[in-house]
Short mmCIF file of N, CA and C in Angstrom, two decimals:
data_model
loop_
_atom_site.label_atom_id
_atom_site.label_comp_id
_atom_site.label_asym_id
_atom_site.label_seq_id
_atom_site.Cartn_x
_atom_site.Cartn_y
_atom_site.Cartn_z
N MET A 77 16.10 24.27 101.13
CA MET A 77 17.01 25.15 101.84
C MET A 77 18.10 25.60 100.87
N ASN A 78 18.46 26.87 100.95
CA ASN A 78 19.57 27.35 100.14
C ASN A 78 20.80 27.52 101.02
N ASN A 79 21.87 28.07 100.46
CA ASN A 79 23.13 28.15 101.20
C ASN A 79 23.10 29.17 102.35
N ASN A 80 22.08 30.00 102.44
CA ASN A 80 21.99 30.97 103.54
C ASN A 80 21.28 30.39 104.76
N GLY A 81 20.86 29.15 104.71
CA GLY A 81 20.11 28.57 105.82
C GLY A 81 18.64 28.94 105.79
N LEU A 82 18.14 29.48 104.66
CA LEU A 82 16.74 29.86 104.54
C LEU A 82 15.92 28.71 103.99
N TYR A 83 14.74 28.56 104.52
CA TYR A 83 13.78 27.58 104.00
C TYR A 83 12.63 28.38 103.39
N ARG A 84 12.33 28.12 102.12
CA ARG A 84 11.29 28.87 101.40
C ARG A 84 10.16 27.96 100.98
N LEU A 85 8.95 28.54 100.92
CA LEU A 85 7.76 27.79 100.53
C LEU A 85 6.77 28.74 99.88
N TRP A 86 6.14 28.31 98.79
CA TRP A 86 5.08 29.08 98.13
C TRP A 86 3.80 28.27 98.21
N VAL A 87 2.72 28.88 98.71
CA VAL A 87 1.41 28.23 98.81
C VAL A 87 0.46 28.96 97.86
N PRO A 88 0.04 28.31 96.76
CA PRO A 88 -0.82 28.98 95.77
C PRO A 88 -2.30 28.93 96.15
N PHE A 89 -2.68 29.65 97.19
CA PHE A 89 -4.06 29.63 97.67
C PHE A 89 -4.34 30.97 98.32
N ARG A 90 -5.57 31.46 98.21
CA ARG A 90 -5.92 32.77 98.78
C ARG A 90 -5.88 32.71 100.30
N PRO A 91 -5.09 33.59 100.94
CA PRO A 91 -5.00 33.60 102.41
C PRO A 91 -6.36 33.89 103.06
N GLN A 92 -6.65 33.16 104.13
CA GLN A 92 -7.89 33.34 104.89
C GLN A 92 -7.54 33.52 106.36
N ALA A 93 -8.37 34.31 107.03
CA ALA A 93 -8.17 34.55 108.46
C ALA A 93 -8.68 33.37 109.28
N GLN A 94 -8.10 33.22 110.46
CA GLN A 94 -8.60 32.21 111.39
C GLN A 94 -9.84 32.77 112.06
N CYS A 95 -10.90 31.99 112.09
CA CYS A 95 -12.17 32.44 112.65
C CYS A 95 -12.12 32.46 114.18
N ARG A 96 -12.99 33.25 114.74
CA ARG A 96 -13.13 33.30 116.19
C ARG A 96 -13.88 32.05 116.67
N PRO A 97 -13.65 31.62 117.91
CA PRO A 97 -14.41 30.49 118.44
C PRO A 97 -15.91 30.80 118.46
N ARG A 98 -16.70 29.78 118.16
CA ARG A 98 -18.15 29.92 118.13
C ARG A 98 -18.76 29.01 119.20
N PHE A 99 -20.00 29.31 119.55
CA PHE A 99 -20.68 28.53 120.57
C PHE A 99 -22.03 28.07 120.03
N ASN A 100 -22.27 26.76 120.10
CA ASN A 100 -23.54 26.19 119.67
C ASN A 100 -24.47 26.14 120.88
N ILE A 101 -25.56 26.88 120.85
CA ILE A 101 -26.46 26.97 121.99
C ILE A 101 -27.17 25.65 122.24
N LYS A 102 -27.56 24.95 121.17
CA LYS A 102 -28.29 23.69 121.33
C LYS A 102 -27.44 22.61 121.98
N THR A 103 -26.19 22.44 121.51
CA THR A 103 -25.33 21.39 122.06
C THR A 103 -24.49 21.88 123.23
N ARG A 104 -24.46 23.19 123.45
CA ARG A 104 -23.68 23.81 124.52
C ARG A 104 -22.19 23.50 124.41
N HIS A 105 -21.69 23.48 123.19
CA HIS A 105 -20.27 23.23 122.96
C HIS A 105 -19.67 24.37 122.15
N ALA A 106 -18.44 24.67 122.47
CA ALA A 106 -17.69 25.67 121.70
C ALA A 106 -16.90 24.95 120.61
N TYR A 107 -16.75 25.59 119.47
CA TYR A 107 -15.96 25.03 118.38
C TYR A 107 -15.32 26.18 117.61
N GLN A 108 -14.29 25.84 116.87
CA GLN A 108 -13.60 26.86 116.07
C GLN A 108 -13.46 26.31 114.65
N PRO A 109 -14.13 26.93 113.68
CA PRO A 109 -14.01 26.47 112.30
C PRO A 109 -12.59 26.63 111.78
N GLU A 110 -12.06 25.58 111.14
CA GLU A 110 -10.72 25.64 110.56
C GLU A 110 -10.81 26.22 109.16
N PRO A 111 -9.99 27.21 108.84
CA PRO A 111 -10.01 27.73 107.47
C PRO A 111 -9.41 26.72 106.49
N LEU A 112 -9.98 26.64 105.30
CA LEU A 112 -9.48 25.76 104.25
C LEU A 112 -8.03 26.11 103.91
N PHE A 113 -7.70 27.38 104.05
CA PHE A 113 -6.35 27.87 103.78
C PHE A 113 -5.32 27.15 104.65
N LYS A 114 -5.65 26.89 105.90
CA LYS A 114 -4.73 26.23 106.82
C LYS A 114 -4.40 24.81 106.33
N ASP A 115 -5.42 24.10 105.86
CA ASP A 115 -5.20 22.75 105.33
C ASP A 115 -4.35 22.76 104.08
N CYS A 116 -4.52 23.79 103.26
CA CYS A 116 -3.72 23.93 102.05
C CYS A 116 -2.26 24.18 102.39
N VAL A 117 -2.00 25.02 103.37
CA VAL A 117 -0.62 25.29 103.80
C VAL A 117 0.01 24.00 104.32
N VAL A 118 -0.73 23.21 105.09
CA VAL A 118 -0.21 21.95 105.62
C VAL A 118 0.15 21.00 104.48
N SER A 119 -0.75 20.85 103.50
CA SER A 119 -0.51 19.89 102.43
C SER A 119 0.70 20.28 101.57
N VAL A 120 0.88 21.56 101.31
CA VAL A 120 2.05 22.00 100.53
C VAL A 120 3.32 21.89 101.37
N ALA A 121 3.23 22.28 102.64
CA ALA A 121 4.41 22.27 103.52
C ALA A 121 4.91 20.86 103.80
N VAL A 122 4.02 19.89 103.90
CA VAL A 122 4.43 18.51 104.16
C VAL A 122 5.31 17.99 103.03
N GLN A 123 5.00 18.39 101.80
CA GLN A 123 5.76 17.92 100.64
C GLN A 123 7.16 18.50 100.58
N GLN A 124 7.38 19.66 101.18
CA GLN A 124 8.67 20.34 101.07
C GLN A 124 9.32 20.59 102.43
N ARG A 125 8.96 19.84 103.43
CA ARG A 125 9.48 20.12 104.77
C ARG A 125 10.96 19.76 104.90
N PRO A 126 11.63 20.39 105.85
CA PRO A 126 13.04 20.07 106.11
C PRO A 126 13.18 18.64 106.65
N PRO A 127 14.39 18.09 106.63
CA PRO A 127 14.58 16.72 107.12
C PRO A 127 14.15 16.52 108.58
N ARG A 128 14.39 17.55 109.41
CA ARG A 128 13.95 17.52 110.81
C ARG A 128 13.22 18.82 111.11
N PRO A 129 12.25 18.79 112.04
CA PRO A 129 11.59 20.05 112.40
C PRO A 129 12.60 21.05 112.96
N LEU A 130 12.43 22.31 112.57
CA LEU A 130 13.33 23.36 113.01
C LEU A 130 12.98 23.78 114.44
N GLY A 131 13.98 23.88 115.28
CA GLY A 131 13.77 24.30 116.66
C GLY A 131 14.68 25.45 117.00
N GLY A 132 14.72 25.83 118.25
CA GLY A 132 15.51 26.98 118.65
C GLY A 132 14.84 28.26 118.21
N ALA A 133 15.59 29.34 118.19
CA ALA A 133 15.04 30.63 117.79
C ALA A 133 14.87 30.68 116.28
N LEU A 134 13.68 31.06 115.83
CA LEU A 134 13.38 31.11 114.40
C LEU A 134 12.83 32.47 114.00
N GLY A 135 13.19 32.90 112.83
CA GLY A 135 12.60 34.08 112.22
C GLY A 135 11.74 33.63 111.06
N VAL A 136 10.55 34.20 110.92
CA VAL A 136 9.62 33.80 109.86
C VAL A 136 9.17 35.05 109.11
N GLY A 137 9.28 34.97 107.79
CA GLY A 137 8.77 36.03 106.93
C GLY A 137 7.55 35.52 106.18
N LEU A 138 6.47 36.28 106.21
CA LEU A 138 5.23 35.90 105.53
C LEU A 138 4.80 37.02 104.59
N LYS A 139 4.59 36.68 103.34
CA LYS A 139 4.11 37.65 102.35
C LYS A 139 2.78 37.13 101.82
N PHE A 140 1.69 37.78 102.26
CA PHE A 140 0.35 37.39 101.85
C PHE A 140 -0.02 38.14 100.58
N CYS A 141 -0.23 37.40 99.50
CA CYS A 141 -0.54 38.01 98.20
C CYS A 141 -2.02 37.81 97.88
N PHE A 142 -2.68 38.89 97.51
CA PHE A 142 -4.09 38.86 97.15
C PHE A 142 -4.24 39.35 95.71
N ARG A 143 -5.07 38.67 94.93
CA ARG A 143 -5.29 39.07 93.54
C ARG A 143 -5.83 40.49 93.49
N ARG A 144 -5.19 41.29 92.68
CA ARG A 144 -5.51 42.72 92.59
C ARG A 144 -6.80 42.94 91.80
N PRO A 145 -7.81 43.60 92.40
CA PRO A 145 -9.00 43.98 91.63
C PRO A 145 -8.69 45.21 90.77
N ALA A 146 -9.49 45.44 89.76
CA ALA A 146 -9.26 46.56 88.85
C ALA A 146 -9.30 47.89 89.59
N SER A 147 -10.11 47.99 90.63
CA SER A 147 -10.24 49.25 91.37
C SER A 147 -8.99 49.58 92.19
N ARG A 148 -8.09 48.65 92.36
CA ARG A 148 -6.89 48.86 93.19
C ARG A 148 -5.60 48.78 92.36
N ARG A 149 -5.67 49.11 91.09
CA ARG A 149 -4.53 48.87 90.20
C ARG A 149 -3.29 49.69 90.54
N TYR A 150 -3.43 50.80 91.27
CA TYR A 150 -2.28 51.63 91.59
C TYR A 150 -1.76 51.41 93.02
N GLU A 151 -2.45 50.59 93.79
CA GLU A 151 -2.04 50.36 95.18
C GLU A 151 -1.07 49.19 95.28
N ILE A 152 -0.22 49.23 96.28
CA ILE A 152 0.74 48.16 96.54
C ILE A 152 0.26 47.30 97.71
N TYR A 153 -0.10 47.95 98.82
CA TYR A 153 -0.44 47.23 100.04
C TYR A 153 -1.94 47.04 100.18
N LYS A 154 -2.34 45.88 100.68
CA LYS A 154 -3.75 45.57 100.93
C LYS A 154 -4.11 46.11 102.31
N THR A 155 -4.94 47.12 102.35
CA THR A 155 -5.29 47.77 103.62
C THR A 155 -6.69 47.39 104.10
N THR A 156 -7.28 46.37 103.50
CA THR A 156 -8.61 45.91 103.90
C THR A 156 -8.49 44.56 104.60
N LYS A 157 -9.61 44.03 105.04
CA LYS A 157 -9.62 42.74 105.73
C LYS A 157 -9.11 41.65 104.79
N PRO A 158 -8.55 40.57 105.30
CA PRO A 158 -8.43 40.16 106.69
C PRO A 158 -7.28 40.87 107.41
N ASP A 159 -7.41 40.96 108.73
CA ASP A 159 -6.37 41.57 109.56
C ASP A 159 -5.11 40.70 109.50
N LEU A 160 -3.99 41.34 109.57
CA LEU A 160 -2.71 40.64 109.46
C LEU A 160 -2.50 39.61 110.57
N ASP A 161 -2.86 39.95 111.80
CA ASP A 161 -2.67 39.00 112.90
C ASP A 161 -3.57 37.77 112.77
N ASN A 162 -4.71 37.93 112.12
CA ASN A 162 -5.64 36.80 111.95
C ASN A 162 -5.23 35.86 110.83
N VAL A 163 -4.40 36.30 109.88
CA VAL A 163 -3.91 35.39 108.85
C VAL A 163 -2.55 34.80 109.22
N GLU A 164 -1.85 35.44 110.16
CA GLU A 164 -0.54 34.96 110.58
C GLU A 164 -0.65 33.70 111.45
N LYS A 165 -1.57 33.68 112.38
CA LYS A 165 -1.69 32.57 113.34
C LYS A 165 -1.94 31.21 112.68
N PRO A 166 -2.90 31.09 111.71
CA PRO A 166 -3.10 29.77 111.11
C PRO A 166 -1.89 29.27 110.33
N VAL A 167 -1.07 30.17 109.81
CA VAL A 167 0.13 29.74 109.07
C VAL A 167 1.14 29.12 110.02
N LEU A 168 1.37 29.75 111.16
CA LEU A 168 2.32 29.20 112.14
C LEU A 168 1.82 27.86 112.68
N ASP A 169 0.52 27.75 112.92
CA ASP A 169 -0.05 26.47 113.36
C ASP A 169 0.12 25.40 112.29
N ALA A 170 -0.06 25.78 111.02
CA ALA A 170 0.07 24.83 109.92
C ALA A 170 1.52 24.36 109.77
N LEU A 171 2.48 25.26 109.97
CA LEU A 171 3.89 24.87 109.88
C LEU A 171 4.25 23.87 110.98
N LYS A 172 3.66 24.05 112.15
CA LYS A 172 3.89 23.09 113.24
C LYS A 172 3.26 21.74 112.89
N ARG A 173 2.03 21.76 112.39
CA ARG A 173 1.34 20.53 112.04
C ARG A 173 2.05 19.78 110.90
N ALA A 174 2.66 20.52 109.98
CA ALA A 174 3.33 19.92 108.83
C ALA A 174 4.74 19.41 109.16
N GLY A 175 5.23 19.70 110.35
CA GLY A 175 6.54 19.22 110.75
C GLY A 175 7.68 20.13 110.34
N TRP A 176 7.39 21.39 110.02
CA TRP A 176 8.45 22.34 109.69
C TRP A 176 9.11 22.88 110.93
N ILE A 177 8.32 23.18 111.97
CA ILE A 177 8.85 23.75 113.20
C ILE A 177 8.42 22.90 114.38
N VAL A 178 9.23 22.90 115.44
CA VAL A 178 8.92 22.13 116.64
C VAL A 178 7.67 22.68 117.32
N ASP A 179 7.63 24.01 117.46
CA ASP A 179 6.50 24.67 118.10
C ASP A 179 6.47 26.11 117.62
N ASP A 180 5.28 26.69 117.53
CA ASP A 180 5.22 28.08 117.08
C ASP A 180 5.74 29.05 118.15
N ALA A 181 5.99 28.55 119.35
CA ALA A 181 6.63 29.38 120.38
C ALA A 181 8.10 29.63 120.06
N CYS A 182 8.69 28.83 119.17
CA CYS A 182 10.09 29.02 118.76
C CYS A 182 10.24 30.23 117.84
N VAL A 183 9.15 30.72 117.30
CA VAL A 183 9.21 31.88 116.41
C VAL A 183 9.35 33.14 117.26
N VAL A 184 10.53 33.76 117.17
CA VAL A 184 10.81 34.94 117.99
C VAL A 184 10.80 36.22 117.17
N LYS A 185 10.77 36.09 115.86
CA LYS A 185 10.78 37.27 114.99
C LYS A 185 9.91 36.99 113.77
N THR A 186 9.00 37.91 113.49
CA THR A 186 8.17 37.76 112.29
C THR A 186 8.24 39.04 111.48
N GLN A 187 8.12 38.86 110.19
CA GLN A 187 8.01 39.98 109.27
C GLN A 187 6.88 39.63 108.31
N CYS A 188 5.78 40.34 108.42
CA CYS A 188 4.58 40.03 107.64
C CYS A 188 4.17 41.23 106.80
N ILE A 189 3.60 40.92 105.64
CA ILE A 189 3.14 41.98 104.75
C ILE A 189 1.97 41.45 103.93
N LYS A 190 0.98 42.32 103.69
CA LYS A 190 -0.16 42.00 102.81
C LYS A 190 -0.04 42.90 101.59
N VAL A 191 0.00 42.29 100.41
CA VAL A 191 0.17 43.07 99.19
C VAL A 191 -0.82 42.62 98.12
N TRP A 192 -1.08 43.52 97.19
CA TRP A 192 -1.83 43.17 95.99
C TRP A 192 -0.85 42.53 95.02
N ALA A 193 -1.31 41.50 94.29
CA ALA A 193 -0.43 40.79 93.36
C ALA A 193 -1.26 40.27 92.18
N GLU A 194 -0.57 39.65 91.24
CA GLU A 194 -1.25 39.08 90.07
C GLU A 194 -2.02 37.82 90.44
N THR A 195 -1.52 37.05 91.41
CA THR A 195 -2.20 35.82 91.83
C THR A 195 -2.27 35.76 93.35
N ASP A 196 -3.23 34.99 93.84
CA ASP A 196 -3.36 34.75 95.28
C ASP A 196 -2.26 33.78 95.72
N GLY A 197 -1.79 33.95 96.95
CA GLY A 197 -0.82 33.01 97.47
C GLY A 197 -0.12 33.52 98.71
N LEU A 198 0.79 32.71 99.19
CA LEU A 198 1.55 33.02 100.39
C LEU A 198 2.98 32.58 100.19
N GLU A 199 3.92 33.47 100.46
CA GLU A 199 5.33 33.14 100.44
C GLU A 199 5.81 33.06 101.88
N ILE A 200 6.44 31.94 102.22
CA ILE A 200 6.93 31.71 103.58
C ILE A 200 8.45 31.56 103.53
N VAL A 201 9.14 32.25 104.42
CA VAL A 201 10.59 32.11 104.57
C VAL A 201 10.86 31.87 106.05
N VAL A 202 11.55 30.77 106.35
CA VAL A 202 11.90 30.44 107.74
C VAL A 202 13.43 30.41 107.84
N LYS A 203 13.95 31.09 108.85
CA LYS A 203 15.40 31.15 109.04
C LYS A 203 15.74 30.90 110.51
N PRO A 204 16.62 29.92 110.77
CA PRO A 204 17.12 29.75 112.14
C PRO A 204 17.95 30.96 112.53
N LEU A 205 17.76 31.44 113.76
CA LEU A 205 18.48 32.61 114.26
C LEU A 205 19.52 32.20 115.29
N LYS A 206 20.58 32.97 115.36
CA LYS A 206 21.62 32.74 116.36
C LYS A 206 21.06 33.14 117.72
N ASN A 207 21.20 32.26 118.69
CA ASN A 207 20.60 32.50 120.00
C ASN A 207 21.64 32.50 121.12
N ILE A 208 22.90 32.75 120.76
CA ILE A 208 23.98 32.76 121.76
C ILE A 208 24.76 34.05 121.59
N ARG A 209 25.05 34.71 122.70
CA ARG A 209 25.83 35.93 122.70
C ARG A 209 27.31 35.66 122.50
N ASN A 210 27.97 36.54 121.77
CA ASN A 210 29.44 36.49 121.67
C ASN A 210 29.99 37.40 122.74
N PHE A 211 30.63 36.84 123.75
CA PHE A 211 31.15 37.65 124.84
C PHE A 211 32.49 38.29 124.50
N GLY A 212 33.18 37.82 123.45
CA GLY A 212 34.47 38.36 123.09
C GLY A 212 34.39 39.63 122.27
N GLU A 213 33.19 40.06 121.88
CA GLU A 213 33.06 41.25 121.02
C GLU A 213 32.83 42.50 121.80
#
């Protein structure tokens, strides 16, 4: 945490989307494969988690970085798969599992971006938000 109340984390792993639930016809059971990326976020986040899980209203910034191929050398934003909403959900679940946040329902504001970069990875910024109105203003 720095003096602004921000909590920052860098995960050096290629972001992966959360898969859709699948159904096994033989066993008649539904299952959802966990992306390896989610486990990586948990392992890095556990090492750098705050002293107590953050609760109340939270703002989360996510910057998904993908290694730039030669064919995309002039582009800034990644406009191909995975979809932004599918890579956002496993990160919030991983932060809850790692003890960073009380529940992903506490996240009331998100700012997400997918960009081309020199290396694969994910930058996470979590900030507690003021959740009380000033009636004197």
